[in-house]
PDB file of N, H, CA, C and O in Angstrom:
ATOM      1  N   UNK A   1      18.206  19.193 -10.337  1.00  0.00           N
ATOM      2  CA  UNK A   1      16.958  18.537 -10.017  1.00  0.00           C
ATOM      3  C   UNK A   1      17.064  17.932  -8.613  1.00  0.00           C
ATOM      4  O   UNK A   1      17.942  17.154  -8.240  1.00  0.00           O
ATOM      5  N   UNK A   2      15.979  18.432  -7.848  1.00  0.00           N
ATOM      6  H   UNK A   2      15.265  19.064  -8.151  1.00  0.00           H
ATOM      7  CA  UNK A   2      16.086  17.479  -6.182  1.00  0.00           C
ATOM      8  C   UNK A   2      16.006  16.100  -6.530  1.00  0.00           C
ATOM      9  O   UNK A   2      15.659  15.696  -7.640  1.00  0.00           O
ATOM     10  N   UNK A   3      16.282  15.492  -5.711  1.00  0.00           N
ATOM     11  H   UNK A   3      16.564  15.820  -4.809  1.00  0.00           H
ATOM     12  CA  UNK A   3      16.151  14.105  -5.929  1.00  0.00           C
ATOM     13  C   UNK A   3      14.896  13.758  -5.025  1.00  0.00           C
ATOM     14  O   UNK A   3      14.993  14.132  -3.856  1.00  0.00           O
ATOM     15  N   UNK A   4      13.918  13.204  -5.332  1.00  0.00           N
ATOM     16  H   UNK A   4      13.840  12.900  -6.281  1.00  0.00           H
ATOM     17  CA  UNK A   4      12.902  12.165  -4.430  1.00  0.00           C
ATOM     18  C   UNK A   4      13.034  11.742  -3.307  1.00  0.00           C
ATOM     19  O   UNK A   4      14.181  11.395  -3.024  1.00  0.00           O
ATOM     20  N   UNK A   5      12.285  11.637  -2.549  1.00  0.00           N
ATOM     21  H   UNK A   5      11.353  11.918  -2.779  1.00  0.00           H
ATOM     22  CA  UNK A   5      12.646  10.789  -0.961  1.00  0.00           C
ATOM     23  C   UNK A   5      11.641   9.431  -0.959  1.00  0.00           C
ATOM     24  O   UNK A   5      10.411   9.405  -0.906  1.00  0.00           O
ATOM     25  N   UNK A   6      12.039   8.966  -0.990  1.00  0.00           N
ATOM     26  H   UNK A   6      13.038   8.986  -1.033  1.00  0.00           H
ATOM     27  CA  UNK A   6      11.132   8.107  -0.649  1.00  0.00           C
ATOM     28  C   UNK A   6      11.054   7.293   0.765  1.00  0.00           C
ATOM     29  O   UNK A   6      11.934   7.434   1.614  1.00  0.00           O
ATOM     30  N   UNK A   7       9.881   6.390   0.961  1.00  0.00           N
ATOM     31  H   UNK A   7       9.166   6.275   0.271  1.00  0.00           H
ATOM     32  CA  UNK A   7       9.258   6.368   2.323  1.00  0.00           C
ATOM     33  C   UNK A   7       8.189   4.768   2.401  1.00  0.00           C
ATOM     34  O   UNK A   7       6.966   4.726   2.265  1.00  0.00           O
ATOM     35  N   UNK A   8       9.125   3.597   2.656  1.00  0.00           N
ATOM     36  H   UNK A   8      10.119   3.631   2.766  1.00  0.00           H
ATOM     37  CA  UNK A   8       8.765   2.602   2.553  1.00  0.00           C
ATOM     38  C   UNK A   8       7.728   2.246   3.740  1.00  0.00           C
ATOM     39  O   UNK A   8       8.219   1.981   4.837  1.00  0.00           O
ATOM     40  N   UNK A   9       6.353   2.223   3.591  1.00  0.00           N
ATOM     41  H   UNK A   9       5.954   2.438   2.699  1.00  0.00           H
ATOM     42  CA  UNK A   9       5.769   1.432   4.377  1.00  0.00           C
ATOM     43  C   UNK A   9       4.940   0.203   4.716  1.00  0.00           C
ATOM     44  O   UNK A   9       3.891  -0.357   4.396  1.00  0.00           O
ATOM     45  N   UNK A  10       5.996   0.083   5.552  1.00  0.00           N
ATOM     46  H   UNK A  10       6.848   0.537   5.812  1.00  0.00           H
ATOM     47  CA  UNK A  10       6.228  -1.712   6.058  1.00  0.00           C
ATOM     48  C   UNK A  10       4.394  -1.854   6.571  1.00  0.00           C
ATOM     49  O   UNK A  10       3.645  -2.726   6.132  1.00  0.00           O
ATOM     50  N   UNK A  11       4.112  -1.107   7.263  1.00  0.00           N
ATOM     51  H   UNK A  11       4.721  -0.398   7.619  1.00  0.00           H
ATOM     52  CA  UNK A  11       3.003  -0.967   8.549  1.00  0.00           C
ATOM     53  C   UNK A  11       3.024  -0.077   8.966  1.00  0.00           C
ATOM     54  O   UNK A  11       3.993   0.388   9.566  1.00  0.00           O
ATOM     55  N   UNK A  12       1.512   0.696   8.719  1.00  0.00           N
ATOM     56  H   UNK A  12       0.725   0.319   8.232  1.00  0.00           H
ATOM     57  CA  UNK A  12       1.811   1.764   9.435  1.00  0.00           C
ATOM     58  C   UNK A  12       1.215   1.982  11.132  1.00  0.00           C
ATOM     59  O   UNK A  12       0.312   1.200  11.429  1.00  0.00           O
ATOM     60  N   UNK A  13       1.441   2.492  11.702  1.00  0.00           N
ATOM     61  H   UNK A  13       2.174   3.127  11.460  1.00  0.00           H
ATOM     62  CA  UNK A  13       1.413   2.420  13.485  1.00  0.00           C
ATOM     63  C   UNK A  13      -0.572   2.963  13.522  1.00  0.00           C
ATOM     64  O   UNK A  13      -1.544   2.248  13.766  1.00  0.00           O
ATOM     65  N   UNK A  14      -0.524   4.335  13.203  1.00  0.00           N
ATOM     66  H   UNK A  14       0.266   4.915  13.005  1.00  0.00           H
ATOM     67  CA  UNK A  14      -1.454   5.199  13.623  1.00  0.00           C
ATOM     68  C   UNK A  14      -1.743   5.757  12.190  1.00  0.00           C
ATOM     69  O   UNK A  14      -0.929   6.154  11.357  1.00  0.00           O
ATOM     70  N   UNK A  15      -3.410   5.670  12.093  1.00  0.00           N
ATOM     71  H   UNK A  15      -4.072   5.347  12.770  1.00  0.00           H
ATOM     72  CA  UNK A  15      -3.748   6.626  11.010  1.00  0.00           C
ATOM     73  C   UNK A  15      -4.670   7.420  11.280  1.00  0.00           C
ATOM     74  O   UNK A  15      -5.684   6.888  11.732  1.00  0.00           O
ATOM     75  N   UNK A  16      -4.684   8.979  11.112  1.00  0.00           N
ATOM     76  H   UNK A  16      -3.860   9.411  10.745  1.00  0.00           H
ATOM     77  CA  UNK A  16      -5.500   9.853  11.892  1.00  0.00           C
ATOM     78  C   UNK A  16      -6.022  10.673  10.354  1.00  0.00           C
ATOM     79  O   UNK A  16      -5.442  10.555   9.274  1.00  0.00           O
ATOM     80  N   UNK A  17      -7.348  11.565  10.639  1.00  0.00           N
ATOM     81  H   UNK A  17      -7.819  11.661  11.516  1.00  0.00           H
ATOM     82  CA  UNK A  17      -7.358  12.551   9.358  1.00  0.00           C
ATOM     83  C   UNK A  17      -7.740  14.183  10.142  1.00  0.00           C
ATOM     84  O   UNK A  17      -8.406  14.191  11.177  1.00  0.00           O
ATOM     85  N   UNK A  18      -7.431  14.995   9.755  1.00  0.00           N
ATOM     86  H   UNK A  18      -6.890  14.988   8.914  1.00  0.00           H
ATOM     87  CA  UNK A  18      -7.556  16.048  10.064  1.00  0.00           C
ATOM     88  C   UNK A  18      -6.800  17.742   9.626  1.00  0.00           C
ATOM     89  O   UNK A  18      -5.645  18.116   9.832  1.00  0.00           O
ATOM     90  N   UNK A  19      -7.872  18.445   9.020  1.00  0.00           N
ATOM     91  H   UNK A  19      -8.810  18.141   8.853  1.00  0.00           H
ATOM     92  CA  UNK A  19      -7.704  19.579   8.396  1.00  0.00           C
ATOM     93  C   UNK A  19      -7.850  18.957   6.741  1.00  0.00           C
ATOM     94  O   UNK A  19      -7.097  19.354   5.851  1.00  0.00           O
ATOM     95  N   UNK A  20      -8.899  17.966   6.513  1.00  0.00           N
ATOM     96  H   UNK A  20      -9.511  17.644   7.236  1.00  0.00           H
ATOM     97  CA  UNK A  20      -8.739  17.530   4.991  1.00  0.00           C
ATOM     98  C   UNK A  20      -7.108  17.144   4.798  1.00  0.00           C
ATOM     99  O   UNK A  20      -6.601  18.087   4.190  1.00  0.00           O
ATOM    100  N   UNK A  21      -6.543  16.566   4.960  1.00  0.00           N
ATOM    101  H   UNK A  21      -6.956  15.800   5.453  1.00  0.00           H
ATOM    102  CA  UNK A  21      -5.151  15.555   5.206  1.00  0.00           C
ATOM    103  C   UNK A  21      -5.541  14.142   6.240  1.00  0.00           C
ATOM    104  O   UNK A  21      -6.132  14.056   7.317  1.00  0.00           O
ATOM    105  N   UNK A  22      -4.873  13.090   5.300  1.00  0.00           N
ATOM    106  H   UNK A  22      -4.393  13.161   4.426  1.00  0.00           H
ATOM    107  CA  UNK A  22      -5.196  11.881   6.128  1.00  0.00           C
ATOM    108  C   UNK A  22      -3.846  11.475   6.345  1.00  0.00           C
ATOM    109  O   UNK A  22      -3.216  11.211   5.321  1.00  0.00           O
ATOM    110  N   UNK A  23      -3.375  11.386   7.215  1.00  0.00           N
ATOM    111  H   UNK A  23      -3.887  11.600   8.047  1.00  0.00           H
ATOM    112  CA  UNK A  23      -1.740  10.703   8.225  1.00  0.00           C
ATOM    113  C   UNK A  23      -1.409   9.926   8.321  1.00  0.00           C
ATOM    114  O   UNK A  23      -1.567   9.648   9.510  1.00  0.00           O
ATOM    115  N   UNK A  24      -0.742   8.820   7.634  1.00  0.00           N
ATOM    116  H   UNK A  24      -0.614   9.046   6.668  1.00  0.00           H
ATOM    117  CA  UNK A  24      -0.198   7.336   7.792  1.00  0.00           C
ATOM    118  C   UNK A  24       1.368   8.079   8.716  1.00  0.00           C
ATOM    119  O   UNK A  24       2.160   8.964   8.393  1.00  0.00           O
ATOM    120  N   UNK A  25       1.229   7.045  10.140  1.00  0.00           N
ATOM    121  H   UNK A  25       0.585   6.326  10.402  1.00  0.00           H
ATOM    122  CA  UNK A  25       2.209   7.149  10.626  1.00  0.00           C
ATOM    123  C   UNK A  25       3.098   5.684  10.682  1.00  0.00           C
ATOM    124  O   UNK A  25       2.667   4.636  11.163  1.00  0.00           O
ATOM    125  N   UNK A  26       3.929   5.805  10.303  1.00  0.00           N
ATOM    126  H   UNK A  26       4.279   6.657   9.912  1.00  0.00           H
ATOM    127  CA  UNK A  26       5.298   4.433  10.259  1.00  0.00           C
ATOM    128  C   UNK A  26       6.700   4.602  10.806  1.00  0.00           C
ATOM    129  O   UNK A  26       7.123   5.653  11.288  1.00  0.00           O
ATOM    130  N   UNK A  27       7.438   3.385  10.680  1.00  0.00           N
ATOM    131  H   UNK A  27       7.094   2.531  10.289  1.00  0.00           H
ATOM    132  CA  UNK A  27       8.532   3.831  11.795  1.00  0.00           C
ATOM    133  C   UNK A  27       9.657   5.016  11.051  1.00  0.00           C
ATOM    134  O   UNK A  27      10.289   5.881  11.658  1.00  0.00           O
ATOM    135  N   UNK A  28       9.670   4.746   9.575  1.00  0.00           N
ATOM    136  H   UNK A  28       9.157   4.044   9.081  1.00  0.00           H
ATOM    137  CA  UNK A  28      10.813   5.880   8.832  1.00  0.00           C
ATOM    138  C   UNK A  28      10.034   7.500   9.318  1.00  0.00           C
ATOM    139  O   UNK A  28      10.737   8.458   9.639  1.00  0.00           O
ATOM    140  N   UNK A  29       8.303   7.574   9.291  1.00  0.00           N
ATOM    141  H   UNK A  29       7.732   6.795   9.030  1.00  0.00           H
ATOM    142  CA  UNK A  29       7.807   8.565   9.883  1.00  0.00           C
ATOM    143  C   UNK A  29       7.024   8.823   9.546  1.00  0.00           C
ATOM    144  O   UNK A  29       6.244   7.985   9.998  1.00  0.00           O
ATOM    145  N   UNK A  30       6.120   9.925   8.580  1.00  0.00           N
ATOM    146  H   UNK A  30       6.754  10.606   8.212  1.00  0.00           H
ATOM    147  CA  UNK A  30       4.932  10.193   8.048  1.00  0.00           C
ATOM    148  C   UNK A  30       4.822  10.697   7.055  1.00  0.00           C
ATOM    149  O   UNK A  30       5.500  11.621   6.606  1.00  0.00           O
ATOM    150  N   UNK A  31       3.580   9.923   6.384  1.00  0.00           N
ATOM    151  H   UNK A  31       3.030   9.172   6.749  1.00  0.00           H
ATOM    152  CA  UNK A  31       3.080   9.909   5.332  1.00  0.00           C
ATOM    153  C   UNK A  31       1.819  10.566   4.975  1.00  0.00           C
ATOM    154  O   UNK A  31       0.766   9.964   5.186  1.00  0.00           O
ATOM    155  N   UNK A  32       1.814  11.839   4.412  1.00  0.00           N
ATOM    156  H   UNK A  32       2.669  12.328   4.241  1.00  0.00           H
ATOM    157  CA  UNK A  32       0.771  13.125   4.672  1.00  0.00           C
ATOM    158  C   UNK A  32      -0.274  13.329   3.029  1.00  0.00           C
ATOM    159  O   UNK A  32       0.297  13.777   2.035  1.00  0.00           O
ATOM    160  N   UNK A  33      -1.281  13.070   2.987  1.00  0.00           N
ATOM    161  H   UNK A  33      -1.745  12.706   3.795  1.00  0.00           H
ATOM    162  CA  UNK A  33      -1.946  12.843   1.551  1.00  0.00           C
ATOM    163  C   UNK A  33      -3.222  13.920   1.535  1.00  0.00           C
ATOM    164  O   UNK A  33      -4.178  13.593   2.238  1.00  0.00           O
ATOM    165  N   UNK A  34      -3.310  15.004   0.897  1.00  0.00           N
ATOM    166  H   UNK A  34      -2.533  15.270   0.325  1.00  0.00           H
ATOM    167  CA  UNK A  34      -4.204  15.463   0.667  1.00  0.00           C
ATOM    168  C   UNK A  34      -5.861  14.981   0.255  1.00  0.00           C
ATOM    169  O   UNK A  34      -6.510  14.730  -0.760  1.00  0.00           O
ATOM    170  N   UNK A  35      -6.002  15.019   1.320  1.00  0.00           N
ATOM    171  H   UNK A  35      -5.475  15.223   2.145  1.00  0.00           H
ATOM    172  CA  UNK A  35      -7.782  14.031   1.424  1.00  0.00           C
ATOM    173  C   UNK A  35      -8.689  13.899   0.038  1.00  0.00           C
ATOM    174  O   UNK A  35      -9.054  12.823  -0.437  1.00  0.00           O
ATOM    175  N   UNK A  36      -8.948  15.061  -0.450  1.00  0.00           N
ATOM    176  H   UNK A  36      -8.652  15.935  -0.064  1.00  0.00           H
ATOM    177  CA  UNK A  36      -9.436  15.178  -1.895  1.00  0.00           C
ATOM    178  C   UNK A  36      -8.610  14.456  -3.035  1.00  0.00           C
ATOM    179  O   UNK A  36      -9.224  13.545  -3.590  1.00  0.00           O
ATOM    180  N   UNK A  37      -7.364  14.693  -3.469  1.00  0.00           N
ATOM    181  H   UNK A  37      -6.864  15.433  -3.018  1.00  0.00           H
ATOM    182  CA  UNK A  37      -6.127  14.208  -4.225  1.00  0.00           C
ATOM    183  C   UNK A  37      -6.928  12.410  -3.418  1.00  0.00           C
ATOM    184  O   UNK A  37      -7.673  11.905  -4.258  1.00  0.00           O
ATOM    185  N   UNK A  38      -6.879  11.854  -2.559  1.00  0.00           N
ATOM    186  H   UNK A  38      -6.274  12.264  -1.876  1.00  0.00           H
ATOM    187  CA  UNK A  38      -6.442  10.855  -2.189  1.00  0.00           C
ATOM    188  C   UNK A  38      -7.979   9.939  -2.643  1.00  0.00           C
ATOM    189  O   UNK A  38      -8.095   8.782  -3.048  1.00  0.00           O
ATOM    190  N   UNK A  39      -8.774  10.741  -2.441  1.00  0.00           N
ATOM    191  H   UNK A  39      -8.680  11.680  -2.112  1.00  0.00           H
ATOM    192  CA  UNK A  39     -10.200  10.312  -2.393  1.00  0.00           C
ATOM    193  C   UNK A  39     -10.000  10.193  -4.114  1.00  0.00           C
ATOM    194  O   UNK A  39      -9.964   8.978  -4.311  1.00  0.00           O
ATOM    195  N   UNK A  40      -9.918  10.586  -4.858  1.00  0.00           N
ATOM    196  H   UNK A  40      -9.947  11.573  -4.698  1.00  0.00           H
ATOM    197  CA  UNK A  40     -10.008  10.968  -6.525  1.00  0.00           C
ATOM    198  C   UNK A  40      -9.167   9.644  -6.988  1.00  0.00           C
ATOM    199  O   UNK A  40      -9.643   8.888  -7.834  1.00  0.00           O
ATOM    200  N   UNK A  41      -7.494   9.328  -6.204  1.00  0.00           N
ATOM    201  H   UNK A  41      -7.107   9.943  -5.517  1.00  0.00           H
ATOM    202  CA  UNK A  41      -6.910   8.148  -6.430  1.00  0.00           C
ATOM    203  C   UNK A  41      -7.068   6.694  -6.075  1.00  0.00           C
ATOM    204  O   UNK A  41      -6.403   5.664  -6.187  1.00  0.00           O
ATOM    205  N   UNK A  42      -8.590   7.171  -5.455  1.00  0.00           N
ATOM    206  H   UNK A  42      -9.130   8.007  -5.364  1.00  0.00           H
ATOM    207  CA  UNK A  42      -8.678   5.306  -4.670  1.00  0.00           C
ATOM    208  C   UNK A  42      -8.957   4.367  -5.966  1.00  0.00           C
ATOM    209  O   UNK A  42      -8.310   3.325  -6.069  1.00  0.00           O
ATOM    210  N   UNK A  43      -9.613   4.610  -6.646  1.00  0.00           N
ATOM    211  H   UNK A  43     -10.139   5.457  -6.562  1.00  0.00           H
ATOM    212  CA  UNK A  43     -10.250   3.607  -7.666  1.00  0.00           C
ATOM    213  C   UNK A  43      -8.644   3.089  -8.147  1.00  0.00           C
ATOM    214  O   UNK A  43      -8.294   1.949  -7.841  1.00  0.00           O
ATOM    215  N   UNK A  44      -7.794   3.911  -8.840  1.00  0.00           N
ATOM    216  H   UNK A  44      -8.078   4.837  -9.088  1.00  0.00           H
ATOM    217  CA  UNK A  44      -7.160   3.592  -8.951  1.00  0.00           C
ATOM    218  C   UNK A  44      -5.760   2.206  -7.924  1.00  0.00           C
ATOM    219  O   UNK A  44      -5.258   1.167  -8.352  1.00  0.00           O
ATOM    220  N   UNK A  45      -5.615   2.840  -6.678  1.00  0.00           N
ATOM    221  H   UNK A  45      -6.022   3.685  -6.331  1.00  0.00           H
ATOM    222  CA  UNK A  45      -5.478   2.350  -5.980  1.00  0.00           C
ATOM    223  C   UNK A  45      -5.657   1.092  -5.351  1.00  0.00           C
ATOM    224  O   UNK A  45      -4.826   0.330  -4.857  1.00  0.00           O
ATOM    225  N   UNK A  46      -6.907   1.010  -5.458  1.00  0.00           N
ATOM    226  H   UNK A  46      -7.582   1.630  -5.859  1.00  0.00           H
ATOM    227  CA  UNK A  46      -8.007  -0.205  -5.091  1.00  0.00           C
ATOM    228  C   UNK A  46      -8.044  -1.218  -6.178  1.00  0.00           C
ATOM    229  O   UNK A  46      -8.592  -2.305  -5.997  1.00  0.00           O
ATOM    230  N   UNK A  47      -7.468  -0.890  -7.320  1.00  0.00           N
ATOM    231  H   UNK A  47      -7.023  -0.007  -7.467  1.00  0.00           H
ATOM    232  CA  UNK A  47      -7.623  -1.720  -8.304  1.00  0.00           C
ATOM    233  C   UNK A  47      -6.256  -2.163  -8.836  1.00  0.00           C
ATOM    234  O   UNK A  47      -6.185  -3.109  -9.620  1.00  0.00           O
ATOM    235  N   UNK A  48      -4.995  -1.392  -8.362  1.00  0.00           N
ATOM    236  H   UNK A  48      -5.052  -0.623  -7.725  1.00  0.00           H
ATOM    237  CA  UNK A  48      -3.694  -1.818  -7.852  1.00  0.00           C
ATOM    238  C   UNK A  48      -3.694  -2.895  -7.103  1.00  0.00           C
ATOM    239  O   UNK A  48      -3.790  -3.938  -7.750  1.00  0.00           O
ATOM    240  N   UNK A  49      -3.597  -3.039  -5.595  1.00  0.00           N
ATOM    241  H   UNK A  49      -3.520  -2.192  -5.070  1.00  0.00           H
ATOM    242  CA  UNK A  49      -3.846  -3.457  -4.331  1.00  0.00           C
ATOM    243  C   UNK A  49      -4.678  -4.653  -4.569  1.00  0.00           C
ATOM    244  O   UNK A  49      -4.480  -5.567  -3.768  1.00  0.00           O
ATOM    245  N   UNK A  50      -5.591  -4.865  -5.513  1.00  0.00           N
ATOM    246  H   UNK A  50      -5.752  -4.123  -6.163  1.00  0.00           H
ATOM    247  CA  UNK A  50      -6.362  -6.290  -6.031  1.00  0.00           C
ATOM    248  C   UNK A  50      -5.363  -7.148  -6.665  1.00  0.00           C
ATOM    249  O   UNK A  50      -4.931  -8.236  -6.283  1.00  0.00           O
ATOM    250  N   UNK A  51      -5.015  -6.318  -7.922  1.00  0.00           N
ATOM    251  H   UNK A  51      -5.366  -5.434  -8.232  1.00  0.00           H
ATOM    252  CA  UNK A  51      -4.087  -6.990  -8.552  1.00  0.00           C
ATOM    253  C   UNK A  51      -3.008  -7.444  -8.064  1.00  0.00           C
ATOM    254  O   UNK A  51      -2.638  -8.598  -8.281  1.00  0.00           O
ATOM    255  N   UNK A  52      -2.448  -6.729  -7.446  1.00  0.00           N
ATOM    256  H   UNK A  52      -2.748  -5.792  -7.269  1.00  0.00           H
ATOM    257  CA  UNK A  52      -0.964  -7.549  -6.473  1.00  0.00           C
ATOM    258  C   UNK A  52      -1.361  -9.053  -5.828  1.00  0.00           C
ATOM    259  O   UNK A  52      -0.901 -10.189  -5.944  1.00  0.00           O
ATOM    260  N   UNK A  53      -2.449  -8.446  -5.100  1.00  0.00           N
ATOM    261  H   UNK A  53      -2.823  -7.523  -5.006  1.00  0.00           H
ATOM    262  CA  UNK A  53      -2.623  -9.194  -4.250  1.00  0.00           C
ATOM    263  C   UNK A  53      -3.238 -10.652  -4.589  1.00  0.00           C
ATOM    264  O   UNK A  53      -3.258 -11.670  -3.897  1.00  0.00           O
ATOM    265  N   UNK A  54      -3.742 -10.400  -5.910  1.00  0.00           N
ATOM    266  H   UNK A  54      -3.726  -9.573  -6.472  1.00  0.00           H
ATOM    267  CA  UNK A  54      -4.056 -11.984  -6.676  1.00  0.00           C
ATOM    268  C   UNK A  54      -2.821 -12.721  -7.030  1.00  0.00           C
ATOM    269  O   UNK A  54      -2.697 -13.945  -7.087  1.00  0.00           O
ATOM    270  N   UNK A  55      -1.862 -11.754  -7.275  1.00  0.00           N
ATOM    271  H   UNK A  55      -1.963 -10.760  -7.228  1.00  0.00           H
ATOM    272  CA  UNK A  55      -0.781 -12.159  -8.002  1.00  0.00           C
ATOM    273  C   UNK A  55      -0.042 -13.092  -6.979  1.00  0.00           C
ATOM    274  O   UNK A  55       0.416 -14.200  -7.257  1.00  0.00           O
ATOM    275  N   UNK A  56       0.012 -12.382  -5.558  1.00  0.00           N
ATOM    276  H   UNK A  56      -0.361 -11.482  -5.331  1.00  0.00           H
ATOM    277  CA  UNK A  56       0.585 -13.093  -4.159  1.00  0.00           C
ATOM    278  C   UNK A  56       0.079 -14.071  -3.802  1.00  0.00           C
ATOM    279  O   UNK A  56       0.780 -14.911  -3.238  1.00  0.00           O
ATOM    280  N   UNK A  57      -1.425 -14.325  -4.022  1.00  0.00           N
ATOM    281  H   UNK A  57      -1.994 -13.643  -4.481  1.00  0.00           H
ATOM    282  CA  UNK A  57      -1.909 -15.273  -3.524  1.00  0.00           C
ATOM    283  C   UNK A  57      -2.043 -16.872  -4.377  1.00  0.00           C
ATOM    284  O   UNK A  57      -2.224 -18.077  -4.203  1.00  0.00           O
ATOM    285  N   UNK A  58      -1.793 -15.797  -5.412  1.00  0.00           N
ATOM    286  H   UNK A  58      -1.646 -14.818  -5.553  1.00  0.00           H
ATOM    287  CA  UNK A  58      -1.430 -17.218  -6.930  1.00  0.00           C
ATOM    288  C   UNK A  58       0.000 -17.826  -6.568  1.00  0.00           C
ATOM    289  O   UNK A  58       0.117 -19.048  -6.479  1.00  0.00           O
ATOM    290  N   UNK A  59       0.954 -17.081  -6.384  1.00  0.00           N
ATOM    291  H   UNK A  59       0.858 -16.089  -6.456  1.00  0.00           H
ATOM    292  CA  UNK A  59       1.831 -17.064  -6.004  1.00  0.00           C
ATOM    293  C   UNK A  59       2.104 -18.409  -4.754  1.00  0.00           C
ATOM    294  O   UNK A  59       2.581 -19.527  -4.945  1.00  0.00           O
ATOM    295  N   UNK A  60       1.631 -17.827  -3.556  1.00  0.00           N
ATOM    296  H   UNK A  60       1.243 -16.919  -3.401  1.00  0.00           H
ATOM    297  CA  UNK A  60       1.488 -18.728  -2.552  1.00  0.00           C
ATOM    298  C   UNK A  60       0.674 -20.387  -2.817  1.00  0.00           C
ATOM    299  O   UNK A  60       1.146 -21.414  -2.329  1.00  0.00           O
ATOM    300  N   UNK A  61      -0.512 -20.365  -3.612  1.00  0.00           N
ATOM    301  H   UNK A  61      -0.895 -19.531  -4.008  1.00  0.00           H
ATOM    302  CA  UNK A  61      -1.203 -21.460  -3.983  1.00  0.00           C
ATOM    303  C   UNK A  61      -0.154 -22.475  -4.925  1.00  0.00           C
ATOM    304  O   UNK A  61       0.025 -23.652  -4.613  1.00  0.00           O
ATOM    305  N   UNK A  62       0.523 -21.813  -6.156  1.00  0.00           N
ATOM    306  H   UNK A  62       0.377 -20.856  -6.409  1.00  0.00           H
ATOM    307  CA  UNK A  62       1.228 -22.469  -6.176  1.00  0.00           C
ATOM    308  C   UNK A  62       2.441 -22.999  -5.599  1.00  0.00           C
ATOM    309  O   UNK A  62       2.856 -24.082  -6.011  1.00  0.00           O
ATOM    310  N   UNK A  63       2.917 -22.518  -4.905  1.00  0.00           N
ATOM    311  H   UNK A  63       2.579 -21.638  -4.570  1.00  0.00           H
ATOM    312  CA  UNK A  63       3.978 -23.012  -4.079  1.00  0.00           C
ATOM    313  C   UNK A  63       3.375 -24.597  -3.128  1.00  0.00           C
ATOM    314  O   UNK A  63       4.108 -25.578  -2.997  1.00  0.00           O
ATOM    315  N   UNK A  64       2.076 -24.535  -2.620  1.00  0.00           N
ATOM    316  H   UNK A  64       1.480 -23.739  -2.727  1.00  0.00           H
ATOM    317  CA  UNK A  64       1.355 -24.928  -1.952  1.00  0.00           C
ATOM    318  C   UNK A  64       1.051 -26.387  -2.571  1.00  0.00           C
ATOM    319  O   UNK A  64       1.148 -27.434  -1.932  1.00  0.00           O
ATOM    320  N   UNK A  65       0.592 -26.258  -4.187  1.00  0.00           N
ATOM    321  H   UNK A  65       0.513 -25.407  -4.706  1.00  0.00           H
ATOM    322  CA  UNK A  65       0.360 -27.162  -5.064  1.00  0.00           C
ATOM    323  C   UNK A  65       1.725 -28.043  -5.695  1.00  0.00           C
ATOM    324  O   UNK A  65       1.697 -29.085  -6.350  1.00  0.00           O
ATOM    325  N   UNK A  66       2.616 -27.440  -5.364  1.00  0.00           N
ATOM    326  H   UNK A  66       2.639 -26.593  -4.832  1.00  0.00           H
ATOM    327  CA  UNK A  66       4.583 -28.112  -5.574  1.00  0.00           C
ATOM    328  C   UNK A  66       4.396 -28.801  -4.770  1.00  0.00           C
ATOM    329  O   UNK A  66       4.361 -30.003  -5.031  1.00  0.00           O
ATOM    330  N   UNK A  67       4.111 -28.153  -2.899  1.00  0.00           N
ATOM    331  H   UNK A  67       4.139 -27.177  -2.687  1.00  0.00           H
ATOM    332  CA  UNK A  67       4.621 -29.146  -1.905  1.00  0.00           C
ATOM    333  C   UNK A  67       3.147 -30.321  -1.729  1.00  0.00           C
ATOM    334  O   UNK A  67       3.045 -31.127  -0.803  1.00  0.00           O
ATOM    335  N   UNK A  68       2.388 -30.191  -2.565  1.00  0.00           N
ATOM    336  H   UNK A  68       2.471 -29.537  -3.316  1.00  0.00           H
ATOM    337  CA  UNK A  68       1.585 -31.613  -2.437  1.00  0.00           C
ATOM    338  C   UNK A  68       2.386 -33.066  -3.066  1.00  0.00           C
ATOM    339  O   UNK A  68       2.335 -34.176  -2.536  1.00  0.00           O
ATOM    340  N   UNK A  69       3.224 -32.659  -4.509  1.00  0.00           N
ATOM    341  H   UNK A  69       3.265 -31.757  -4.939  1.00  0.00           H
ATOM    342  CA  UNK A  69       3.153 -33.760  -5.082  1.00  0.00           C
ATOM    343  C   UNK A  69       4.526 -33.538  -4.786  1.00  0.00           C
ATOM    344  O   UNK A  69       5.370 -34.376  -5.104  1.00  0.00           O
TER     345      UNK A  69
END
């Protein structure tokens, strides 16, 4: 079995789309997503990316609410 590569991105630099492929470029290198495939996964995605991000920001508030008292 190949093993996986994976491809952490921190930030990506440049994002371009073209030939139905959309291009996240980052410093390990690029990240290539079939436009249709990608368009079909946003909901999903988008509803990932919420959730984290409540979680971070709960996260941060409480930390915030420690250093009051």
């Amino acid at each position: 079995m190949k093993k996986k590569k994976h491809i952490y991105v921190h930030e990506t630099h440049t994002i371009w789309a073209d030939s139905g492929e959309l291009h996240l470029d980052c410093e390990q290198g690029s990240v290539v997503f079939n436009m249709q495939t990608l368009f079909n996964d946003l909901p999903t995605i988008i509803s990932l990316c919420i959730k984290e991000q409540e979680k971070s920001k709960e996260q941060t508030l409480e930390l915030i609410r420690e250093s009051l008292y």
